[in-house]
Coordinates of C-alpha atoms and ligand atoms in Angstrom, one line a residue:
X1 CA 1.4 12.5 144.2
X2 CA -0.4 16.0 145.0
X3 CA -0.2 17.7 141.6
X4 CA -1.3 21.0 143.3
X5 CA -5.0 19.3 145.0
X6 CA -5.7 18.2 147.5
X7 CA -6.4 14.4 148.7
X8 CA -10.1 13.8 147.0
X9 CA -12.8 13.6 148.9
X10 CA -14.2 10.4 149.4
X11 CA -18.3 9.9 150.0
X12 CA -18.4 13.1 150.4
X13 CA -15.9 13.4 153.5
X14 CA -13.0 15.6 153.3
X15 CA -11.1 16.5 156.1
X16 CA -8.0 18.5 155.0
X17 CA -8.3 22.0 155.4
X18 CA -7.2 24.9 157.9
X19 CA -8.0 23.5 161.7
X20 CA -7.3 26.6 163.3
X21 CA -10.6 27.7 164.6
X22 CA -9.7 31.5 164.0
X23 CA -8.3 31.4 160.6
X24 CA -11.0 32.4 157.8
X25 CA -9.6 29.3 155.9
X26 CA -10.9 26.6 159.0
X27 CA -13.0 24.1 157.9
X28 CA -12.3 25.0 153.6
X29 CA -10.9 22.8 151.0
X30 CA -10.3 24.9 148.0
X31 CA -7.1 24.1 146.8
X32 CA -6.5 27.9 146.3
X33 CA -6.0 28.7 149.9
X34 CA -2.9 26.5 150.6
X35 CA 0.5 26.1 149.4
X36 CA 0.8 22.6 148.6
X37 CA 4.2 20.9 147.8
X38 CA 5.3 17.6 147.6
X39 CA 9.1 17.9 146.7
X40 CA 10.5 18.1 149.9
X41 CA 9.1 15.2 152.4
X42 CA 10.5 17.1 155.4
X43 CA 8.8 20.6 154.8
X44 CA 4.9 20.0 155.7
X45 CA 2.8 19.1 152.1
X46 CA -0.2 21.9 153.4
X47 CA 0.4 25.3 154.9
X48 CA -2.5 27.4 154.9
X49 CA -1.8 30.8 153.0
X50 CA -4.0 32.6 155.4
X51 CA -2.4 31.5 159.0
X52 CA 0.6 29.4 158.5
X53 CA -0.9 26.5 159.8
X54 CA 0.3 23.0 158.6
X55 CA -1.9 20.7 159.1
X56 CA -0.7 17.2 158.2
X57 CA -2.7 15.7 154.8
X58 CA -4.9 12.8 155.5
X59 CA -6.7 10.2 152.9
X60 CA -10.0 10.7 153.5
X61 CA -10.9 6.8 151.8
X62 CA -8.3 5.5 154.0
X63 CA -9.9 6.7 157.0
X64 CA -13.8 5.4 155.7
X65 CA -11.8 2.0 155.3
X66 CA -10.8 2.3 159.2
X67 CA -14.2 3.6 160.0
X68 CA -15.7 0.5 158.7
X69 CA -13.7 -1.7 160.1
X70 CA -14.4 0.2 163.3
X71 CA -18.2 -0.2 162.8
X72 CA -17.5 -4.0 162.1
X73 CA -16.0 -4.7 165.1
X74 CA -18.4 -2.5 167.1
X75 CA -22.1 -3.3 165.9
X76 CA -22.8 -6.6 167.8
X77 CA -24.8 -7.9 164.8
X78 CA -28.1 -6.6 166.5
X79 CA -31.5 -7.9 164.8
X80 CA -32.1 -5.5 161.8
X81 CA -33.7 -5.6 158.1
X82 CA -30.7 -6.4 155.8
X83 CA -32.4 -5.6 152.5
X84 CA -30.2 -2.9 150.4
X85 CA -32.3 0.2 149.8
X86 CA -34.7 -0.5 152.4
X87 CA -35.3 2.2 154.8
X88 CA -35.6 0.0 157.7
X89 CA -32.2 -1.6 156.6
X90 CA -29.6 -1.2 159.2
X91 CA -31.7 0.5 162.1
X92 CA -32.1 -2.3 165.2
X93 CA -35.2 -3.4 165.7
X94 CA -34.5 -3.2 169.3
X95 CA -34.7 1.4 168.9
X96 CA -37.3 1.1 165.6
X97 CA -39.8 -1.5 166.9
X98 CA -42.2 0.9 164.3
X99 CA -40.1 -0.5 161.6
X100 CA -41.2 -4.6 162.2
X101 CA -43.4 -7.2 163.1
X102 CA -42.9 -9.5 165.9
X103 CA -43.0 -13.0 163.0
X104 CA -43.0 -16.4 165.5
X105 CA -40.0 -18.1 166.2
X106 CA -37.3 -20.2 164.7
X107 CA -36.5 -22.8 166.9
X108 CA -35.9 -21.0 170.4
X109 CA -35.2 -17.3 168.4
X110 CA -37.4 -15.0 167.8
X111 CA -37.9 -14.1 164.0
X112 CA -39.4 -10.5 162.8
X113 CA -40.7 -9.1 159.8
X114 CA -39.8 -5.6 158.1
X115 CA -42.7 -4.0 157.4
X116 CA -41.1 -2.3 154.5
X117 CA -39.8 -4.5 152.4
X118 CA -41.5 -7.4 154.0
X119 CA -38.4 -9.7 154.7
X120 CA -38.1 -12.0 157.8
X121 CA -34.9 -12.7 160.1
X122 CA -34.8 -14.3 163.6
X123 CA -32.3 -12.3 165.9
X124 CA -29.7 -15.1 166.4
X125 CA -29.0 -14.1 170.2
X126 CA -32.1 -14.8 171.0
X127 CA -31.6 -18.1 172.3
X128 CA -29.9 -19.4 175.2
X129 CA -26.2 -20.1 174.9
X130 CA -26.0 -24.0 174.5
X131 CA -22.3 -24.1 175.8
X132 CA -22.9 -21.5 178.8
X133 CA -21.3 -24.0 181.3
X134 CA -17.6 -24.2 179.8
X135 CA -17.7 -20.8 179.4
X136 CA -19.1 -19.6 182.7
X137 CA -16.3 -22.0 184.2
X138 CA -13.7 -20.9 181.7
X139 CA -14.4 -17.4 182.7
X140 CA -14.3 -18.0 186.7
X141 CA -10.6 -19.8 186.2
X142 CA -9.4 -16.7 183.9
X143 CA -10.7 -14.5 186.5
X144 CA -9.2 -15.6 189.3
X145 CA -5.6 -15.3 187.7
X146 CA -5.2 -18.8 186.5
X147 CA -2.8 -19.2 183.6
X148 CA -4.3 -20.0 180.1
X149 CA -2.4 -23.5 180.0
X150 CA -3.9 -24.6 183.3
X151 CA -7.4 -23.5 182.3
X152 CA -7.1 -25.5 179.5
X153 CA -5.8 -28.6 181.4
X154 CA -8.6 -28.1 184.0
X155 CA -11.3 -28.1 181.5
X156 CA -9.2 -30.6 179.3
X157 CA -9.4 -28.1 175.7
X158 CA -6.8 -27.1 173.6
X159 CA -5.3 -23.6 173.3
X160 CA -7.3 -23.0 170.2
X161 CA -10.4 -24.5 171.3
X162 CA -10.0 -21.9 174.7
X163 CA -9.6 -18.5 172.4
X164 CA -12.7 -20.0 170.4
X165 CA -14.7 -19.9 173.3
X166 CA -13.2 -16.2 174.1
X167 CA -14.7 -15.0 170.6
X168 CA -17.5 -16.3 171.4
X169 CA -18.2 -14.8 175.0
X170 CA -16.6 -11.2 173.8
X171 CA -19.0 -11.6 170.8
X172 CA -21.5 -12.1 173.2
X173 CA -20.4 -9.2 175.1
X174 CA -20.5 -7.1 171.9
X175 CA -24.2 -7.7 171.2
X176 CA -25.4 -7.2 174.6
X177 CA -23.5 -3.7 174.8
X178 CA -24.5 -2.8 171.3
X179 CA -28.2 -3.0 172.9
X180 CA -27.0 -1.2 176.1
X181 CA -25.1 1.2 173.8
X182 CA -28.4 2.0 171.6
X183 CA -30.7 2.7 174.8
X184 CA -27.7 5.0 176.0
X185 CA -27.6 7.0 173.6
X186 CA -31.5 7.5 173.5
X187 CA -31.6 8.5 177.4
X188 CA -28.0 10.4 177.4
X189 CA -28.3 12.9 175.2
X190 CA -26.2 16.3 176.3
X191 CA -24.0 14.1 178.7
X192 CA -20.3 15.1 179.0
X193 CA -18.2 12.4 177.0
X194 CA -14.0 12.0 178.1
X195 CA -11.1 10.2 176.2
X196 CA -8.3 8.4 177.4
X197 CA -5.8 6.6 175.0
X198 CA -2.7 4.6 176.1
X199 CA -0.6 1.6 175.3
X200 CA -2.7 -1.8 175.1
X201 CA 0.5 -3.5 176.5
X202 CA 2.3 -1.4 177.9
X203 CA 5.7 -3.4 178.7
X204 CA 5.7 -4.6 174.9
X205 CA 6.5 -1.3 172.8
X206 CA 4.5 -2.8 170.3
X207 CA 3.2 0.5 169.3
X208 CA 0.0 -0.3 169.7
X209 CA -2.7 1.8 171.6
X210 CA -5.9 1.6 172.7
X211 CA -8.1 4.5 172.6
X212 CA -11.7 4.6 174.9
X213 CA -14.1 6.9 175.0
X214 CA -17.5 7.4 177.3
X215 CA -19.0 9.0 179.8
X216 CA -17.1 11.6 181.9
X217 CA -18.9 11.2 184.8
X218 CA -19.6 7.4 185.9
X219 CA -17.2 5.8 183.2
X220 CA -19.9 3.8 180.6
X221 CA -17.6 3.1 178.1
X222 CA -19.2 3.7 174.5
X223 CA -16.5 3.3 172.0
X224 CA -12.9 2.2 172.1
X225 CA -10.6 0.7 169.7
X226 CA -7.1 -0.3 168.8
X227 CA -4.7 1.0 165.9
X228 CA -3.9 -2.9 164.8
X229 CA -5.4 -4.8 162.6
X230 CA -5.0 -8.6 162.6
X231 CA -6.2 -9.8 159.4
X232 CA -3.9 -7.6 157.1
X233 CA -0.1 -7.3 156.6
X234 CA 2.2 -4.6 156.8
X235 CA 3.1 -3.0 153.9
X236 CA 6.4 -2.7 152.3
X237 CA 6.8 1.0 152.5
X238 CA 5.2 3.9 153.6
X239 CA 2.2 5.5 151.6
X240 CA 1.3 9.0 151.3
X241 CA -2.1 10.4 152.0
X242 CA -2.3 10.6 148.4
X243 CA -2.0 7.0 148.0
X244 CA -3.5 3.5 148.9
X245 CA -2.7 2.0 152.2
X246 CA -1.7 5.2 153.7
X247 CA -3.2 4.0 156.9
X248 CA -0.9 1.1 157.0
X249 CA 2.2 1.5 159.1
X250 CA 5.2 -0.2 157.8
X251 CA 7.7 -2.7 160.1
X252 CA 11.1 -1.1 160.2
X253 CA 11.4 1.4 162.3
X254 CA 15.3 2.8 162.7
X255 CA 16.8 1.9 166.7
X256 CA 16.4 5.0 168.6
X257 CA 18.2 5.9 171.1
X258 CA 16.5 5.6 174.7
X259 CA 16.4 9.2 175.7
X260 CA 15.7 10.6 179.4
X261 CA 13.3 13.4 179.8
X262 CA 12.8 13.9 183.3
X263 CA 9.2 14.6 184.1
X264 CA 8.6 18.2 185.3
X265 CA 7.0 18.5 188.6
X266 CA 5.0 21.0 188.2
X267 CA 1.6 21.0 185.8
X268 CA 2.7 24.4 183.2
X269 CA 6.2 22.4 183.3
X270 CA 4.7 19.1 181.9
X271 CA 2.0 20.8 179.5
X272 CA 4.9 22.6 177.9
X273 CA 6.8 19.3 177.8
X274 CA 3.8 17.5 176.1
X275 CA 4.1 19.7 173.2
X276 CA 7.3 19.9 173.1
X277 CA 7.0 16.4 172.4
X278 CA 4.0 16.6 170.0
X279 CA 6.3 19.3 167.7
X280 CA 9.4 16.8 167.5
X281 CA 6.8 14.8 165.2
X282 CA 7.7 15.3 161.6
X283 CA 3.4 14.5 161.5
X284 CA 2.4 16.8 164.7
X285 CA -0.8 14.2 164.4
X286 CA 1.3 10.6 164.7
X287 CA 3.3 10.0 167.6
X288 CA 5.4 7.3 165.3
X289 CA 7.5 9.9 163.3
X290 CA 9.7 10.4 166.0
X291 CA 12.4 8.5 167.0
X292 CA 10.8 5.8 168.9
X293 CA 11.8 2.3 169.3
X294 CA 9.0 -0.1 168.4
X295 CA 8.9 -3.9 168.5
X296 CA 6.9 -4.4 165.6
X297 CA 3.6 -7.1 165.8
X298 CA 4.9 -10.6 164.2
X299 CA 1.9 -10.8 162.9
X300 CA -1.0 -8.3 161.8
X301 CA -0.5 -4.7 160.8
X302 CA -0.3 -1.6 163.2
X303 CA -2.8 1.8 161.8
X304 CA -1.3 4.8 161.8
X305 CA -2.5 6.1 164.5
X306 CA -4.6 9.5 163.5
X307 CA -6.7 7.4 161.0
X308 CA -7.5 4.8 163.5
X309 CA -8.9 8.3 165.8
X310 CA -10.3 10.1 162.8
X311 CA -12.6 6.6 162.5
X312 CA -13.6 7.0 166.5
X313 CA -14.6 10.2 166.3
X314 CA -16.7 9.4 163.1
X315 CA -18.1 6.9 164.7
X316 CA -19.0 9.0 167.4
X317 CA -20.1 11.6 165.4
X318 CA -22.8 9.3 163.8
X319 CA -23.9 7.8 167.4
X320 CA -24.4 11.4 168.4
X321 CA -26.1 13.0 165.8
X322 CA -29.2 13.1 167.8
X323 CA -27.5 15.2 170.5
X324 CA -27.6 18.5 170.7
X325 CA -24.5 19.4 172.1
X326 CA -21.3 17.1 171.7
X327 CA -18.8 18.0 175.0
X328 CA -15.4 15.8 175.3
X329 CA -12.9 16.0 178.0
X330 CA -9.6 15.0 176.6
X331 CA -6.0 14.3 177.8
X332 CA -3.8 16.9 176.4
X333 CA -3.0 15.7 172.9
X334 CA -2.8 17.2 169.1
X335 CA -3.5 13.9 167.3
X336 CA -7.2 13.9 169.3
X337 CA -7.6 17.7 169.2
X338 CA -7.2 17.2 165.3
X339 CA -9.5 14.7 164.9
X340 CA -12.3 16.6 166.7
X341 CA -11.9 19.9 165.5
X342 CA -12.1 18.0 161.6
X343 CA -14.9 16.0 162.5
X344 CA -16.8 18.2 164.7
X345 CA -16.1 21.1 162.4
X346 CA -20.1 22.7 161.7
X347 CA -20.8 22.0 165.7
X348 CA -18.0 24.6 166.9
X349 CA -18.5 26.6 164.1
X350 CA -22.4 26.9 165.8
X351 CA -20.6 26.2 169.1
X352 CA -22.3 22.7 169.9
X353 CA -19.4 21.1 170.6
X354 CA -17.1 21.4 173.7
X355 CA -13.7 19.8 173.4
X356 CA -12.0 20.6 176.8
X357 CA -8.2 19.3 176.9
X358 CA -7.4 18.3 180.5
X359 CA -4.6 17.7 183.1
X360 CA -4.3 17.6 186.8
X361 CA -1.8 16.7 189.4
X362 CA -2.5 13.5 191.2
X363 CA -3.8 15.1 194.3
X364 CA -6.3 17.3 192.7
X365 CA -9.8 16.5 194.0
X366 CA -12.5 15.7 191.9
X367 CA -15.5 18.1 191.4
X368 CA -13.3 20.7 193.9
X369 CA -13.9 24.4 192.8
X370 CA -10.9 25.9 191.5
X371 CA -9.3 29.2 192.8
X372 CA -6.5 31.7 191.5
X373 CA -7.1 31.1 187.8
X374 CA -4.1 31.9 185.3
X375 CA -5.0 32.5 181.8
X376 CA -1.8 31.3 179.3
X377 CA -1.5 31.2 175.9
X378 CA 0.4 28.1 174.8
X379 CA 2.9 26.7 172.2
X380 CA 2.5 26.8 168.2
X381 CA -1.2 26.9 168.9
X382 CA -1.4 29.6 171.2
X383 CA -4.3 27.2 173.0
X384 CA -5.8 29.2 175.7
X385 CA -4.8 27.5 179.2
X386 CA -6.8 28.1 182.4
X387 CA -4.3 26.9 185.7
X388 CA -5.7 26.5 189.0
X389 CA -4.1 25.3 191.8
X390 CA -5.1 24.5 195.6
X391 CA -2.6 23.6 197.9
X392 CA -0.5 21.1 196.7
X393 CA -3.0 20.4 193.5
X394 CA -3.1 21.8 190.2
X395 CA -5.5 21.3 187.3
X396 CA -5.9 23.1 184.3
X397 CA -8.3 22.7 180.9
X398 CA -7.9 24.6 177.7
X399 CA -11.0 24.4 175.8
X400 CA -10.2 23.9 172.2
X401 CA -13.3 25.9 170.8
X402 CA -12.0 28.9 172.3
X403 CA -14.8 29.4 174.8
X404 CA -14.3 32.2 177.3
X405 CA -15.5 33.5 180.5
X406 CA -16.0 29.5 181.7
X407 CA -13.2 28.7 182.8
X408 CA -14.3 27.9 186.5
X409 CA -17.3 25.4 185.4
X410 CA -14.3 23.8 182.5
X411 CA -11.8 23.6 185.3
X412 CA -14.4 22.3 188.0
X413 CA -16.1 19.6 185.5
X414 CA -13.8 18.3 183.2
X415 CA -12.5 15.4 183.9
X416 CA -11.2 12.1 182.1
X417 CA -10.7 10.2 185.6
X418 CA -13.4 7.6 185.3
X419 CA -11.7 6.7 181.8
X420 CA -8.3 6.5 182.9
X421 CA -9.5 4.2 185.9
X422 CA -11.6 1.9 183.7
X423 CA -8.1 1.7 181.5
X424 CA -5.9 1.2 185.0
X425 CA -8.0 -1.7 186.1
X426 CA -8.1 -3.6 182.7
X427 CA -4.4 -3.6 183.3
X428 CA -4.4 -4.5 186.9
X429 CA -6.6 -7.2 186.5
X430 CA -5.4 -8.9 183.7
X431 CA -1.4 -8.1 183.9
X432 CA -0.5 -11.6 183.7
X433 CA -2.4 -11.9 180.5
X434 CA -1.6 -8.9 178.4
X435 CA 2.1 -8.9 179.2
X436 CA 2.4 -12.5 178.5
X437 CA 5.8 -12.6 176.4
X438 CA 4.2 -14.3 173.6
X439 CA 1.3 -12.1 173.3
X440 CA 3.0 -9.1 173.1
X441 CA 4.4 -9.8 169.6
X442 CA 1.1 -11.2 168.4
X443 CA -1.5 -8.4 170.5
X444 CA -4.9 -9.7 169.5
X445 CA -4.8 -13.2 170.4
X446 CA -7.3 -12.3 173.4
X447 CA -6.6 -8.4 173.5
X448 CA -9.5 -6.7 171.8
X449 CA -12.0 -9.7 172.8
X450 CA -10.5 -8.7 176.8
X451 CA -11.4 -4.9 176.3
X452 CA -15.1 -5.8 175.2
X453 CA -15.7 -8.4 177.8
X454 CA -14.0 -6.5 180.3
X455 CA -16.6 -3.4 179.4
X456 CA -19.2 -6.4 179.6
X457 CA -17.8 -6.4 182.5
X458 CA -17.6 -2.9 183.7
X459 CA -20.7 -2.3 182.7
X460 CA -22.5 -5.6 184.3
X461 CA -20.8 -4.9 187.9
X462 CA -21.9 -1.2 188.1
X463 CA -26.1 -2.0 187.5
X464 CA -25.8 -5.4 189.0
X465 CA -23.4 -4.6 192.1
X466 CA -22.8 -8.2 193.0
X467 CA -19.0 -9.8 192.1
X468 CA -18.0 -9.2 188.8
X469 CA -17.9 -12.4 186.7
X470 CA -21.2 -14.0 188.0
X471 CA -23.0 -10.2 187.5
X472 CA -21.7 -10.6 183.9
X473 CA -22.6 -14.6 183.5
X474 CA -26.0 -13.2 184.2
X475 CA -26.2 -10.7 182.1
X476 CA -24.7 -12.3 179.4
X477 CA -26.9 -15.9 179.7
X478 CA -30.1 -13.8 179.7
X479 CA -31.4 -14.3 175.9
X480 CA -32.5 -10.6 174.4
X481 CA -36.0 -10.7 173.9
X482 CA -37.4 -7.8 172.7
X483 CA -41.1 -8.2 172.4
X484 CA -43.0 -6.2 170.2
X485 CA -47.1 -5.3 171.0
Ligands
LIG1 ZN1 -5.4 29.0 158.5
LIG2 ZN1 -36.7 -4.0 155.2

């Protein structure tokens, strides 16, 4: 219960306070400048004294918890000193060679020394992959649309045995992109980064979603994740951010009613839709607290989803600290525009960060130069809105950090079509898989293991520009080696 504070801050992270960028209360949390309540669930538990803003309450340990389960899913175990304390502990040795010793091998895999604390570890990828045949064969069948019982009848392995060997090639896939991911980010400093975020499975309303984020302009894919966890279990009722498990979504939600918007045709039509939408929330952050009919996981537990986007962003955050600007092209929607404005607070405040909402009609052209621009001030927010239209097409951006007098560049540049593609063909490809009836109920059986392989993927056709799955057997079966002088 609030008691008049706010949530605590946990390791030093808080991220309630005012997010509008104009208010003199953005970015503080001092108690004093809100009105906080906690008597009436339906009124909003923060509204700032200063603006009238009510940004919804978050638990700031509940989003480090998803952060790290995040970074746990995401690190690809790369070779590194694990001592506690040590300096060198955490950093790859792959981007801090200065940190280690090349230290003989183990068997087939390379073993290193920290030149710090002076412990030894052999980078267990090192090696070739002892069961590369099944796999490479597995991997062919699965490709070419062959259903997971005949695959396993072909190669005569159980069911169990056949997601075993998935683990193991997206785990596989994980390490390699960690080491793509950490040479990225060295040479791709100041590159424009976009989001796109939809439903993993989108026949199942299982309510989960599966948010990507990388680079706006040939579709690297540096982070992505899903609000679902399979290794805990939903809770019996819903916490607030002032509690334990807040992140936690429970089963139950109420039948609602399926309700027919018809989709306006033109783009100021459907942007004043969207938040029209967004403000029938009773959490303008979590599109869950409106009626919406859900077929809850049978097994697992769904995130609510601002914490698992908070965790993205943080984890982006710490990827990009090096950068000097941070710019994000993002589909129009509060729940991201929250996250960033929390997370990337100091940056806008010194303007080093660019988060650009984006939306365009089918038949706008990519990179065209934009004409006729209308300036509008829109919804709650009053975001600032740039239209353009050409023809038929219409595009417009509305950059969140209030940037003026760019419109044309926003408008010509910002873009989250690579992203959306690299989302359109995972479904495309694999439609058979992920819409499987008994998957939908039970989404990570294969899911997140697909989304990293198929960026192993993504990423292994566009260097290697041969067909896809033996560009990626290649590129996976080549042990990391990385020699130090
Ligand atoms: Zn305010
Ligand atoms: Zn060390």
């Amino acid at each position: 219960m609030s008691t008049g504070k706010l949530p605590p801050a946990a390791d030093g992270l808080q991220l309630n306070f005012c997010k509008t960028l104009a208010c003199r209360n953005f970015g503080l949390s001092d108690a004093k400048h809100y009105l906080l309540q906690d008597s009436d669930p339906s009124r909003p538990g923060l509204v700032c004294r200063e603006c009238g803003a009510f940004p919804p309450l978050l638990n700031n340990q509940e989003v480090l918890i998803e952060l790290n389960r995040l970074k746990q899913q995401d690190t690809g175990n790369l070779a590194a000193c694990h001592t506690e304390g040590c300096v060198a502990q955490g950093r790859p040795v792959l981007t801090n060679r200065e940190y280690y010793h090349a230290f003989g091998y183990s068997g087939e895999r390379q073993r290193y020394r920290c030149k710090h604390c002076q412990s030894t570890f052999v980078d267990k990828w090192s090696s070739s992959n002892p069961k590369s045949e099944i796999q490479q064969r597995l991997l062919g069948l699965l490709f070419t649309g062959h259903p997971v019982r005949e695959i396993c009848r072909k190669l005569s392995i159980n069911p169990k045995t056949f997601y075993d060997h998935l683990d193991q090639i997206a785990a596989r896939c994980r390490n390699k992109l960690a080491s793509v991911d950490a040479r990225y980010l060295q040479m791709c400093k100041e590159q424009p980064l976009a989001s796109s975020m939809r439903a993993l499975q989108p026949q199942s309303n299982n309510g989960v979603f599966w948010l990507a984020t990388g680079h706006a302009g040939h579709g690297y894919v540096l982070l992505q994740s899903i609000n679902y966890s399979a290794d805990e279990e939903a809770p019996e009722n819903t916490a607030d951010a002032y509690q334990a498990e807040a992140r936690l979504v429970p089963d139950g939600f109420p039948y609602a009613a399926e309700s027919h918007h018809h989709q306006p045709k033109d783009l100021l039509g459907q942007v004043n839709a969207k938040y029209k939408e967004i403000l029938s929330r009773s959490n303008v952050e979590d599109p869950y607290t409106r009626p919406v009919n859900i077929d809850y996981p049978t097994k697992g537990c769904l995130i609510r989803p601002q914490y698992a986007a908070y965790a993205q962003y943080l984890r982006l955050k710490e990827l990009t600290e090096s950068w000097q600007t941070v710019t994000l092209y993002l589909p129009q929607e509060t729940l991201l525009r929250s996250a960033i404005i929390s997370i990337f607070k100091d940056r806008l405040g010194d303007r080093l960060c660019h988060p650009v909402y984006v939306v365009q009609s089918p038949s706008w052209k990519e990179q065209d130069s934009p004409e006729n621009i209308d300036i509008m001030l829109l919804s709650w927010w009053r975001d600032r809105w740039a239209f353009s239209t050409k023809g038929e097409a219409s595009k417009a951006i509305s950059h969140l950090g209030r940037d003026t007098g760019n419109e044309a560049h926003w408008l010509q540049h910002a873009t989250t079509h690579e992203m959306d593609e690299y989302q359109n063909r995972f479904h495309l490809q694999f439609r058979s898989l992920i819409d499987e009836p008994r998957r939908r109920l039970r989404p990570v059986a294969c899911c997140l293991c697909w989304i990293s392989t198929v960026r192993g993927i993504t990423f292994a056709a566009k260097t290697a520009k041969v067909s896809p799955q033996h560009s990626l057997w290649d590129w996976l079966d080549t042990p990391t080696h990385w020699p130090i002088c």
